[in-house]
Short mmCIF file of C-alpha atoms and ligand atoms in Angstrom, two decimals:
data_model
loop_
_atom_site.label_atom_id
_atom_site.label_comp_id
_atom_site.label_asym_id
_atom_site.label_seq_id
_atom_site.Cartn_x
_atom_site.Cartn_y
_atom_site.Cartn_z
CA UNK L 1 13.74 29.21 3.41
CA UNK L 2 13.00 26.30 1.12
CA UNK L 3 13.00 22.56 0.84
CA UNK L 4 15.74 20.58 -0.86
CA UNK L 5 13.95 18.16 -3.18
CA UNK L 6 15.20 15.29 -5.32
CA UNK L 7 13.36 12.74 -7.42
CA UNK L 8 14.38 9.50 -9.12
CA UNK L 9 12.37 6.78 -10.82
CA UNK L 10 12.98 3.47 -12.57
CA UNK L 11 11.22 0.98 -14.80
CA UNK L 12 11.05 -2.18 -12.66
CA UNK L 13 9.14 -4.44 -15.05
CA UNK L 14 10.50 -7.99 -14.59
CA UNK L 15 12.77 -9.12 -17.43
CA UNK L 16 12.24 -12.84 -16.86
CA UNK L 17 8.90 -14.63 -16.62
CA UNK L 18 7.40 -14.29 -13.15
CA UNK L 19 3.96 -14.90 -11.69
CA UNK L 20 1.74 -11.90 -11.08
CA UNK L 21 0.85 -11.27 -7.44
CA UNK L 22 -2.39 -10.65 -5.62
CA UNK L 23 -4.85 -13.24 -6.92
CA UNK L 24 -4.84 -16.86 -5.81
CA UNK L 25 -6.50 -18.02 -9.03
CA UNK L 26 -3.70 -17.42 -11.54
CA UNK L 27 -1.90 -20.50 -12.83
CA UNK L 28 1.14 -19.35 -14.81
CA UNK L 29 3.66 -16.50 -15.26
CA UNK L 30 2.95 -13.19 -17.00
CA UNK L 31 2.98 -13.36 -20.80
CA UNK L 32 2.87 -9.74 -21.91
CA UNK L 33 3.00 -6.09 -20.94
CA UNK L 34 0.41 -3.34 -21.08
CA UNK L 35 2.74 -0.65 -19.74
CA UNK L 36 5.93 -0.69 -17.62
CA UNK L 37 5.92 -0.95 -13.82
CA UNK L 38 7.38 1.97 -11.91
CA UNK L 39 9.05 2.75 -8.64
CA UNK L 40 9.96 6.31 -7.66
CA UNK L 41 11.64 8.06 -4.74
CA UNK L 42 10.98 11.62 -3.55
CA UNK L 43 13.68 12.86 -1.17
CA UNK L 44 12.93 15.94 0.91
CA UNK L 45 15.19 17.87 3.29
CA UNK L 46 13.71 20.66 5.41
CA UNK L 47 15.29 24.00 6.34
CA UNK L 48 16.88 22.43 9.44
CA UNK L 49 18.38 19.54 7.48
CA UNK L 50 15.85 16.89 8.55
CA UNK L 51 15.40 14.30 5.82
CA UNK L 52 12.73 11.91 4.60
CA UNK L 53 12.19 9.80 1.52
CA UNK L 54 8.80 8.78 0.12
CA UNK L 55 8.85 5.75 -2.15
CA UNK L 56 5.91 4.83 -4.37
CA UNK L 57 5.73 1.60 -6.32
CA UNK L 58 3.55 -0.52 -8.60
CA UNK L 59 4.08 -3.47 -6.25
CA UNK L 60 1.56 -5.72 -4.52
CA UNK L 61 3.11 -5.54 -1.07
CA UNK L 62 6.37 -6.21 0.77
CA UNK L 63 7.28 -8.95 3.22
CA UNK L 64 8.79 -7.83 6.56
CA UNK L 65 12.20 -9.17 5.49
CA UNK L 66 12.18 -7.04 2.32
CA UNK L 67 11.25 -3.90 4.26
CA UNK L 68 14.03 -4.60 6.76
CA UNK L 69 16.59 -4.99 3.96
CA UNK L 70 15.59 -1.63 2.48
CA UNK L 71 15.61 0.09 5.89
CA UNK L 72 19.00 -1.41 6.83
CA UNK L 73 20.59 -0.38 3.53
CA UNK L 74 19.23 3.17 3.71
CA UNK L 75 20.44 3.46 7.29
CA UNK L 76 23.89 2.27 6.22
CA UNK L 77 24.08 4.47 3.10
CA UNK L 78 22.23 7.60 4.19
CA UNK L 79 21.83 7.42 7.96
CA UNK L 80 18.03 7.30 7.65
CA UNK L 81 15.88 5.68 10.33
CA UNK L 82 12.65 3.72 9.61
CA UNK L 83 10.67 6.86 10.53
CA UNK L 84 12.29 8.69 7.62
CA UNK L 85 11.63 5.98 5.00
CA UNK L 86 8.03 6.14 3.78
CA UNK L 87 7.93 2.96 1.69
CA UNK L 88 4.64 2.21 -0.05
CA UNK L 89 3.17 -0.38 -2.39
CA UNK L 90 0.15 0.50 -4.52
CA UNK L 91 -1.13 -3.07 -3.92
CA UNK L 92 -1.08 -3.60 -7.68
CA UNK L 93 -2.46 -7.01 -8.68
CA UNK L 94 -0.74 -6.86 -12.10
CA UNK L 95 2.81 -6.67 -10.69
CA UNK L 96 5.13 -9.51 -9.69
CA UNK L 97 4.94 -11.88 -6.74
CA UNK L 98 7.64 -10.79 -4.27
CA UNK L 99 9.69 -12.94 -1.89
CA UNK L 100 8.00 -13.85 1.37
CA UNK L 101 4.69 -12.15 0.55
CA UNK L 102 1.51 -14.27 0.46
CA UNK L 103 3.71 -17.36 0.50
CA UNK L 104 0.83 -19.86 0.63
CA UNK L 105 -1.14 -18.13 -2.09
CA UNK L 106 0.39 -19.34 -5.31
CA UNK L 107 0.80 -22.80 -6.84
CA UNK L 108 4.39 -22.01 -7.85
CA UNK L 109 7.30 -24.41 -8.27
CA UNK L 110 10.63 -24.06 -6.43
CA UNK L 111 12.21 -22.72 -9.66
CA UNK L 112 9.47 -20.13 -10.00
CA UNK L 113 10.04 -19.03 -6.39
CA UNK L 114 13.78 -18.82 -7.11
CA UNK L 115 13.04 -16.40 -9.97
CA UNK L 116 10.89 -14.33 -7.57
CA UNK L 117 13.78 -14.23 -5.08
CA UNK L 118 16.18 -13.03 -7.80
CA UNK L 119 13.78 -10.27 -8.82
CA UNK L 120 13.16 -9.23 -5.20
CA UNK L 121 16.91 -9.03 -4.45
CA UNK L 122 17.44 -6.81 -7.48
CA UNK L 123 14.38 -4.76 -6.60
CA UNK L 124 15.73 -3.96 -3.13
CA UNK L 125 18.93 -2.68 -4.76
CA UNK L 126 16.89 -0.50 -7.14
CA UNK L 127 14.92 1.09 -4.29
CA UNK L 128 18.10 1.81 -2.34
CA UNK L 129 19.77 3.28 -5.44
CA UNK L 130 16.75 5.49 -6.24
CA UNK L 131 16.67 6.90 -2.71
CA UNK L 132 20.39 7.69 -2.92
CA UNK L 133 20.02 9.34 -6.33
CA UNK L 134 17.07 11.41 -5.17
CA UNK L 135 19.11 12.86 -2.27
CA UNK L 136 22.22 13.29 -4.43
CA UNK L 137 20.37 15.28 -7.10
CA UNK L 138 18.31 17.37 -4.69
CA UNK L 139 17.82 21.05 -5.46
CA UNK L 140 15.93 23.92 -3.84
CA UNK L 141 12.21 23.81 -4.33
CA UNK L 142 8.82 23.99 -2.72
CA UNK L 143 6.23 21.48 -1.58
CA UNK L 144 2.57 22.25 -2.18
CA UNK L 145 -0.63 20.54 -1.12
CA UNK L 146 -4.21 20.28 -2.28
CA UNK L 147 -7.09 17.87 -2.46
CA UNK L 148 -9.39 16.62 -5.19
CA UNK L 149 -12.02 13.90 -5.49
CA UNK L 150 -12.67 10.81 -7.56
CA UNK L 151 -15.74 8.61 -7.36
CA UNK L 152 -14.87 5.17 -8.70
CA UNK L 153 -14.04 3.46 -5.37
CA UNK L 154 -16.94 1.36 -4.11
CA UNK L 155 -17.30 -0.26 -0.70
CA UNK L 156 -17.08 -3.90 -1.69
CA UNK L 157 -18.51 -5.22 1.57
CA UNK L 158 -21.77 -3.30 1.18
CA UNK L 159 -22.43 -3.56 -2.57
CA UNK L 160 -22.64 -6.69 -4.69
CA UNK L 161 -20.19 -6.39 -7.58
CA UNK L 162 -22.71 -7.77 -10.07
CA UNK L 163 -25.26 -5.10 -9.10
CA UNK L 164 -23.03 -2.00 -9.12
CA UNK L 165 -23.40 -1.18 -12.84
CA UNK L 166 -27.20 -1.32 -12.63
CA UNK L 167 -27.28 0.80 -9.46
CA UNK L 168 -25.07 3.44 -11.09
CA UNK L 169 -27.17 3.47 -14.28
CA UNK L 170 -30.37 3.88 -12.30
CA UNK L 171 -28.78 6.64 -10.23
CA UNK L 172 -29.42 4.70 -7.03
CA UNK L 173 -27.00 5.20 -4.15
CA UNK L 174 -24.19 2.80 -3.42
CA UNK L 175 -23.87 1.74 0.18
CA UNK L 176 -21.17 1.76 2.85
CA UNK L 177 -18.38 4.14 3.81
CA UNK L 178 -15.86 5.30 1.20
CA UNK L 179 -13.04 7.84 1.09
CA UNK L 180 -13.24 9.63 -2.26
CA UNK L 181 -10.62 12.26 -1.44
CA UNK L 182 -7.54 12.61 -3.66
CA UNK L 183 -4.80 14.22 -1.55
CA UNK L 184 -2.10 15.89 -3.64
CA UNK L 185 1.51 16.64 -2.69
CA UNK L 186 3.39 18.47 -5.44
CA UNK L 187 7.11 19.26 -5.60
CA UNK L 188 8.26 22.18 -7.74
CA UNK L 189 11.76 23.52 -8.29
CA UNK L 190 12.47 27.18 -7.55
CA UNK L 191 12.76 27.57 -11.34
CA UNK L 192 9.06 26.66 -11.49
CA UNK L 193 9.30 23.15 -12.97
CA UNK L 194 7.16 20.33 -11.60
CA UNK L 195 9.49 17.67 -10.23
CA UNK L 196 7.10 15.15 -8.72
CA UNK L 197 3.41 15.03 -7.95
CA UNK L 198 2.26 12.48 -5.39
CA UNK L 199 -1.41 11.66 -4.97
CA UNK L 200 -3.42 9.13 -3.02
CA UNK L 201 -6.66 7.24 -3.42
CA UNK L 202 -8.33 4.66 -1.18
CA UNK L 203 -9.10 1.85 -3.60
CA UNK L 204 -7.70 -1.56 -4.53
CA UNK L 205 -5.81 -1.54 -7.86
CA UNK L 206 -7.78 -4.55 -9.01
CA UNK L 207 -9.49 -3.50 -12.22
CA UNK L 208 -7.49 -6.07 -14.19
CA UNK L 209 -6.74 -9.69 -13.36
CA UNK L 210 -5.05 -11.11 -16.48
CA UNK L 211 -1.46 -12.03 -17.37
CA UNK L 212 -0.04 -8.68 -18.53
CA UNK L 213 2.27 -6.45 -16.51
CA UNK L 214 0.79 -3.05 -15.80
CA UNK L 215 0.17 -0.68 -12.91
CA UNK L 216 -3.64 -1.09 -13.09
CA UNK L 217 -5.57 2.22 -12.71
CA UNK L 218 -2.61 3.95 -10.94
CA UNK L 219 -0.44 2.97 -13.93
CA UNK L 220 -2.88 4.60 -16.35
CA UNK L 221 -3.12 7.62 -14.04
CA UNK L 222 0.68 7.98 -14.16
CA UNK L 223 0.66 7.90 -17.99
CA UNK L 224 -2.02 10.60 -18.06
CA UNK L 225 -0.07 12.68 -15.51
CA UNK L 226 3.05 12.57 -17.71
CA UNK L 227 1.07 13.92 -20.65
CA UNK L 228 -0.43 16.71 -18.58
CA UNK L 229 2.77 17.62 -16.69
CA UNK L 230 5.76 16.95 -18.98
CA UNK L 231 8.86 15.96 -17.02
CA UNK L 232 7.01 15.24 -13.79
CA UNK L 233 7.48 12.02 -11.83
CA UNK L 234 3.98 10.77 -10.91
CA UNK L 235 3.83 9.03 -7.53
CA UNK L 236 0.70 7.20 -6.47
CA UNK L 237 -0.12 5.92 -2.99
CA UNK L 238 -3.08 3.82 -1.91
CA UNK L 239 -5.13 5.04 1.01
CA UNK L 240 -7.19 2.90 3.39
CA UNK L 241 -8.69 0.91 0.55
CA UNK L 242 -8.76 -2.51 2.20
CA UNK L 243 -12.52 -2.76 1.65
CA UNK L 244 -12.73 -0.63 -1.52
CA UNK L 245 -12.78 -1.87 -5.11
CA UNK L 246 -12.90 -0.04 -8.45
CA UNK L 247 -16.32 -1.08 -9.74
CA UNK L 248 -17.40 -2.07 -12.30
CA UNK L 249 -14.12 -3.57 -13.49
CA UNK L 250 -12.20 -6.17 -15.55
CA UNK L 251 -11.69 -4.28 -18.82
CA UNK L 252 -8.65 -2.29 -19.98
CA UNK L 253 -11.03 0.51 -21.00
CA UNK L 254 -12.42 0.85 -17.45
CA UNK L 255 -8.89 0.70 -16.06
CA UNK L 256 -7.80 3.55 -18.33
CA UNK L 257 -10.96 5.53 -17.54
CA UNK L 258 -10.38 5.29 -13.76
CA UNK L 259 -6.71 6.21 -14.18
CA UNK L 260 -7.64 9.24 -16.28
CA UNK L 261 -10.35 10.24 -13.77
CA UNK L 262 -7.75 10.17 -11.02
CA UNK L 263 -5.22 12.17 -13.09
CA UNK L 264 -7.95 14.68 -14.01
CA UNK L 265 -8.74 15.15 -10.33
CA UNK L 266 -5.06 15.88 -9.65
CA UNK L 267 -4.85 18.21 -12.65
CA UNK L 268 -7.87 20.28 -11.64
CA UNK L 269 -6.61 20.42 -8.03
CA UNK L 270 -3.26 21.77 -9.22
CA UNK L 271 -4.98 24.26 -11.55
CA UNK L 272 -7.22 25.50 -8.75
CA UNK L 273 -4.13 26.47 -6.76
CA UNK L 274 -2.16 24.68 -4.08
CA UNK L 275 -1.17 25.59 -0.55
CA UNK L 276 2.51 26.09 0.18
CA UNK L 277 3.99 23.82 2.86
CA UNK L 278 6.62 25.39 5.15
CA UNK L 279 10.00 23.61 4.94
CA UNK L 280 9.59 21.75 8.20
CA UNK L 281 9.62 17.95 8.51
CA UNK L 282 9.16 15.73 11.56
CA UNK L 283 8.99 11.96 11.31
CA UNK L 284 8.01 9.30 13.84
CA UNK L 285 7.59 5.53 13.64
CA UNK L 286 6.48 2.75 15.89
CA UNK L 287 5.66 -0.93 15.76
CA UNK L 288 2.36 -1.74 17.46
CA UNK L 289 1.78 -5.25 18.76
CA UNK L 290 -1.34 -6.81 17.21
CA UNK L 291 -2.21 -10.08 18.98
CA UNK L 292 -4.08 -12.86 17.21
CA UNK L 293 -7.46 -13.81 18.64
CA UNK L 294 -6.38 -17.46 18.79
CA UNK L 295 -3.21 -19.16 17.58
CA UNK L 296 -3.91 -22.56 16.05
CA UNK L 297 -2.46 -25.69 17.61
CA UNK L 298 -1.16 -28.70 15.64
CA UNK L 299 -4.47 -30.60 15.75
CA UNK L 300 -6.29 -27.55 14.41
CA UNK L 301 -3.86 -27.26 11.49
CA UNK L 302 -4.46 -30.98 10.80
CA UNK L 303 -8.14 -30.32 10.11
CA UNK L 304 -7.18 -28.13 7.12
CA UNK L 305 -4.73 -30.53 5.43
CA UNK L 306 -7.38 -31.75 2.97
CA UNK L 307 -9.25 -28.47 2.62
CA UNK L 308 -10.81 -27.79 -0.81
CA UNK L 309 -9.05 -24.40 -0.61
CA UNK L 310 -5.50 -24.79 -1.99
CA UNK L 311 -4.23 -21.81 0.04
CA UNK L 312 -5.43 -23.47 3.24
CA UNK L 313 -3.81 -26.77 2.24
CA UNK L 314 -0.42 -25.13 1.62
CA UNK L 315 -0.76 -23.02 4.78
CA UNK L 316 -1.65 -25.93 7.08
CA UNK L 317 1.06 -28.17 5.61
CA UNK L 318 3.71 -25.47 6.05
CA UNK L 319 2.74 -24.76 9.67
CA UNK L 320 2.54 -28.46 10.50
CA UNK L 321 6.07 -28.96 9.19
CA UNK L 322 7.32 -25.98 11.15
CA UNK L 323 5.65 -27.25 14.32
CA UNK L 324 7.20 -30.68 13.82
CA UNK L 325 10.58 -28.93 13.49
CA UNK L 326 9.92 -27.27 16.84
CA UNK L 327 9.34 -23.74 15.53
CA UNK L 328 7.60 -21.45 18.03
CA UNK L 329 4.27 -20.25 16.70
CA UNK L 330 3.92 -16.48 17.14
CA UNK L 331 0.86 -15.13 18.96
CA UNK L 332 1.06 -11.60 17.57
CA UNK L 333 2.54 -9.44 14.82
CA UNK L 334 4.47 -6.17 15.01
CA UNK L 335 2.49 -3.71 12.94
CA UNK L 336 4.23 -0.61 11.53
CA UNK L 337 2.75 2.89 11.87
CA UNK L 338 4.43 6.11 10.75
CA UNK L 339 3.55 9.79 10.96
CA UNK L 340 5.15 12.64 9.07
CA UNK L 341 4.42 16.27 9.80
CA UNK L 342 4.99 18.48 6.75
CA UNK L 343 5.01 22.19 7.55
CA UNK L 344 3.03 23.40 10.55
CA UNK L 345 -0.07 21.26 10.20
CA UNK L 346 -0.03 18.64 7.42
CA UNK L 347 -0.05 15.13 8.85
CA UNK L 348 0.76 12.15 6.67
CA UNK L 349 -0.08 8.90 8.43
CA UNK L 350 1.34 5.63 7.06
CA UNK L 351 -0.33 2.38 8.08
CA UNK L 352 0.97 -1.06 7.24
CA UNK L 353 -1.03 -3.57 5.22
CA UNK L 354 -4.67 -3.43 4.15
CA UNK L 355 -6.43 -1.02 6.48
CA UNK L 356 -10.15 -0.55 5.85
CA UNK L 357 -11.60 2.86 5.07
CA UNK L 358 -12.86 3.47 8.64
CA UNK L 359 -9.28 4.30 9.69
CA UNK L 360 -8.99 7.16 7.19
CA UNK L 361 -12.39 8.56 8.14
CA UNK L 362 -11.57 8.37 11.85
CA UNK L 363 -8.13 9.99 11.53
CA UNK L 364 -9.53 12.84 9.43
CA UNK L 365 -12.20 13.42 12.09
CA UNK L 366 -9.65 13.36 14.88
CA UNK L 367 -6.77 15.24 13.28
CA UNK L 368 -8.52 17.49 10.79
CA UNK L 369 -8.73 17.96 7.03
CA UNK L 370 -4.98 18.44 6.60
CA UNK L 371 -4.49 14.76 7.36
CA UNK L 372 -3.56 12.24 4.67
CA UNK L 373 -3.66 8.54 5.32
CA UNK L 374 -1.61 6.05 3.39
CA UNK L 375 -2.34 2.33 3.62
CA UNK L 376 -0.08 -0.41 2.28
CA UNK L 377 3.08 1.19 3.64
CA UNK L 378 5.95 -1.01 4.79
CA UNK L 379 4.77 -4.58 5.35
CA UNK L 380 1.83 -6.48 3.88
CA UNK L 381 0.54 -8.30 6.95
CA UNK L 382 -3.11 -8.92 6.15
CA UNK L 383 -6.38 -7.08 6.26
CA UNK L 384 -6.70 -4.59 9.09
CA UNK L 385 -10.32 -4.30 10.17
CA UNK L 386 -11.80 -1.52 12.26
CA UNK L 387 -13.80 -2.58 15.31
CA UNK L 388 -16.95 -2.32 13.16
CA UNK L 389 -15.60 -4.55 10.40
CA UNK L 390 -14.11 -6.98 12.93
CA UNK L 391 -17.52 -7.38 14.55
CA UNK L 392 -19.29 -7.74 11.21
CA UNK L 393 -16.75 -10.39 10.21
CA UNK L 394 -16.35 -11.46 6.58
CA UNK L 395 -13.27 -11.26 4.39
CA UNK L 396 -11.65 -8.06 5.65
CA UNK L 397 -12.58 -8.96 9.23
CA UNK L 398 -10.32 -12.00 9.31
CA UNK L 399 -8.80 -14.43 6.79
CA UNK L 400 -5.33 -14.04 8.32
CA UNK L 401 -4.44 -17.53 7.08
CA UNK L 402 -4.30 -16.12 3.56
CA UNK L 403 -1.36 -14.01 4.73
CA UNK L 404 0.32 -17.04 6.24
CA UNK L 405 -0.36 -16.23 9.90
CA UNK L 406 -1.10 -19.16 12.25
CA UNK L 407 -4.48 -17.62 13.08
CA UNK L 408 -7.80 -16.65 11.55
CA UNK L 409 -8.41 -13.24 13.13
CA UNK L 410 -6.82 -10.40 15.07
CA UNK L 411 -7.98 -9.80 18.58
CA UNK L 412 -10.97 -7.44 18.73
CA UNK L 413 -8.97 -4.45 19.99
CA UNK L 414 -7.00 -4.05 16.75
CA UNK L 415 -8.44 -0.56 16.06
CA UNK L 416 -7.73 0.63 19.62
CA UNK L 417 -4.13 -0.52 19.40
CA UNK L 418 -3.46 1.12 16.04
CA UNK L 419 -5.18 4.42 16.85
CA UNK L 420 -3.31 4.61 20.19
CA UNK L 421 -0.04 4.01 18.33
CA UNK L 422 -0.84 6.75 15.82
CA UNK L 423 -1.90 9.16 18.61
CA UNK L 424 1.50 8.73 20.27
CA UNK L 425 3.27 9.49 17.00
CA UNK L 426 1.11 12.54 16.30
CA UNK L 427 2.10 13.89 19.73
CA UNK L 428 5.74 13.17 18.92
CA UNK L 429 5.76 15.08 15.60
CA UNK L 430 4.24 18.15 17.26
CA UNK L 431 6.88 18.24 19.99
CA UNK L 432 9.86 20.45 19.34
ZN1 ZN D 501 -6.13 -6.55 -0.99
#
């Protein structure tokens, strides 16, 4: 009894000049490269023939339309359902802007957006091809799990960035919840060769903010992994890092150091011995309705037309035009949640967008230590606060306009809705 496992990866560094995604303050396209951007697919088939594909990428985040294109193509080509397609973005801020994502964020021209659309179309084809190749080249192997730790994620809501270095030097504690676990999922052929090693960490890839393509700390971690495990495909996923930053930051040296710390955690976890996962896969997926607290009306958009914030100006102008055209303003968003069960007890929960760390801590409490939580899977829809963060307010508690929604905040029951959705899926993957 074994898994069938296949892996494929590609260099997806843009070949024409594109803007880098994730920061509103950049003013021009990328002008260099630190290391190539990656996307990889890990295809697994269990002993009963049930299939799933995990896709990791050095991307910022995907618009709903892009996710749908990938899901439709993989359904057409491979018969996979959305439950079986675990698509993730590392939330890299040194990768390209993608079509439809953070559309009010960037001061880009129509030509620059056209280049983004060309790249995104090609990118969708690459993802679909990689998933197909991974299944086509699958061979017998085993999946193994373990867990390490890394300490560089800091709760950015509870610690002032300018004070973190001093606090660390003085040995004083940093504040606020974090998730410093490094879950590890390793795939090895029956011949004993490492095929892929996937690992997660709950922290924004935002060490660097310049004009060079790179994968930020996950990119440096992948380079270190390749040195340590020749021939392996490294696959990073970001956990519930919506409120977590790598601090201190902003130098290539720190970026490399964090990447190497992460890779070292994976290496020592693998060396310490991993737990074998039975070849049994169940997948479940659902879209949970997340209502906005209040949808803006035309007169409310008007008040932002001359805002000093350029994102707000673009956002209010765009919505005003759409309202004048008679477009219906949505009052909620469909939020994707996914659960995979690997073996008898490993749960892998995939949440859309930028979930804060409270979600990971809660799910581990509720479902036990064999639970991994992946943020930034499927669509980038905004920050996803817990009840606590929603009540505290601040950046991760709202700011939905930055993601182009016609609202400022979710309704206060966002955590209840998401955890209820996940609970239903967990029940589903434990049913025979
Ligand atoms: Zn973010």
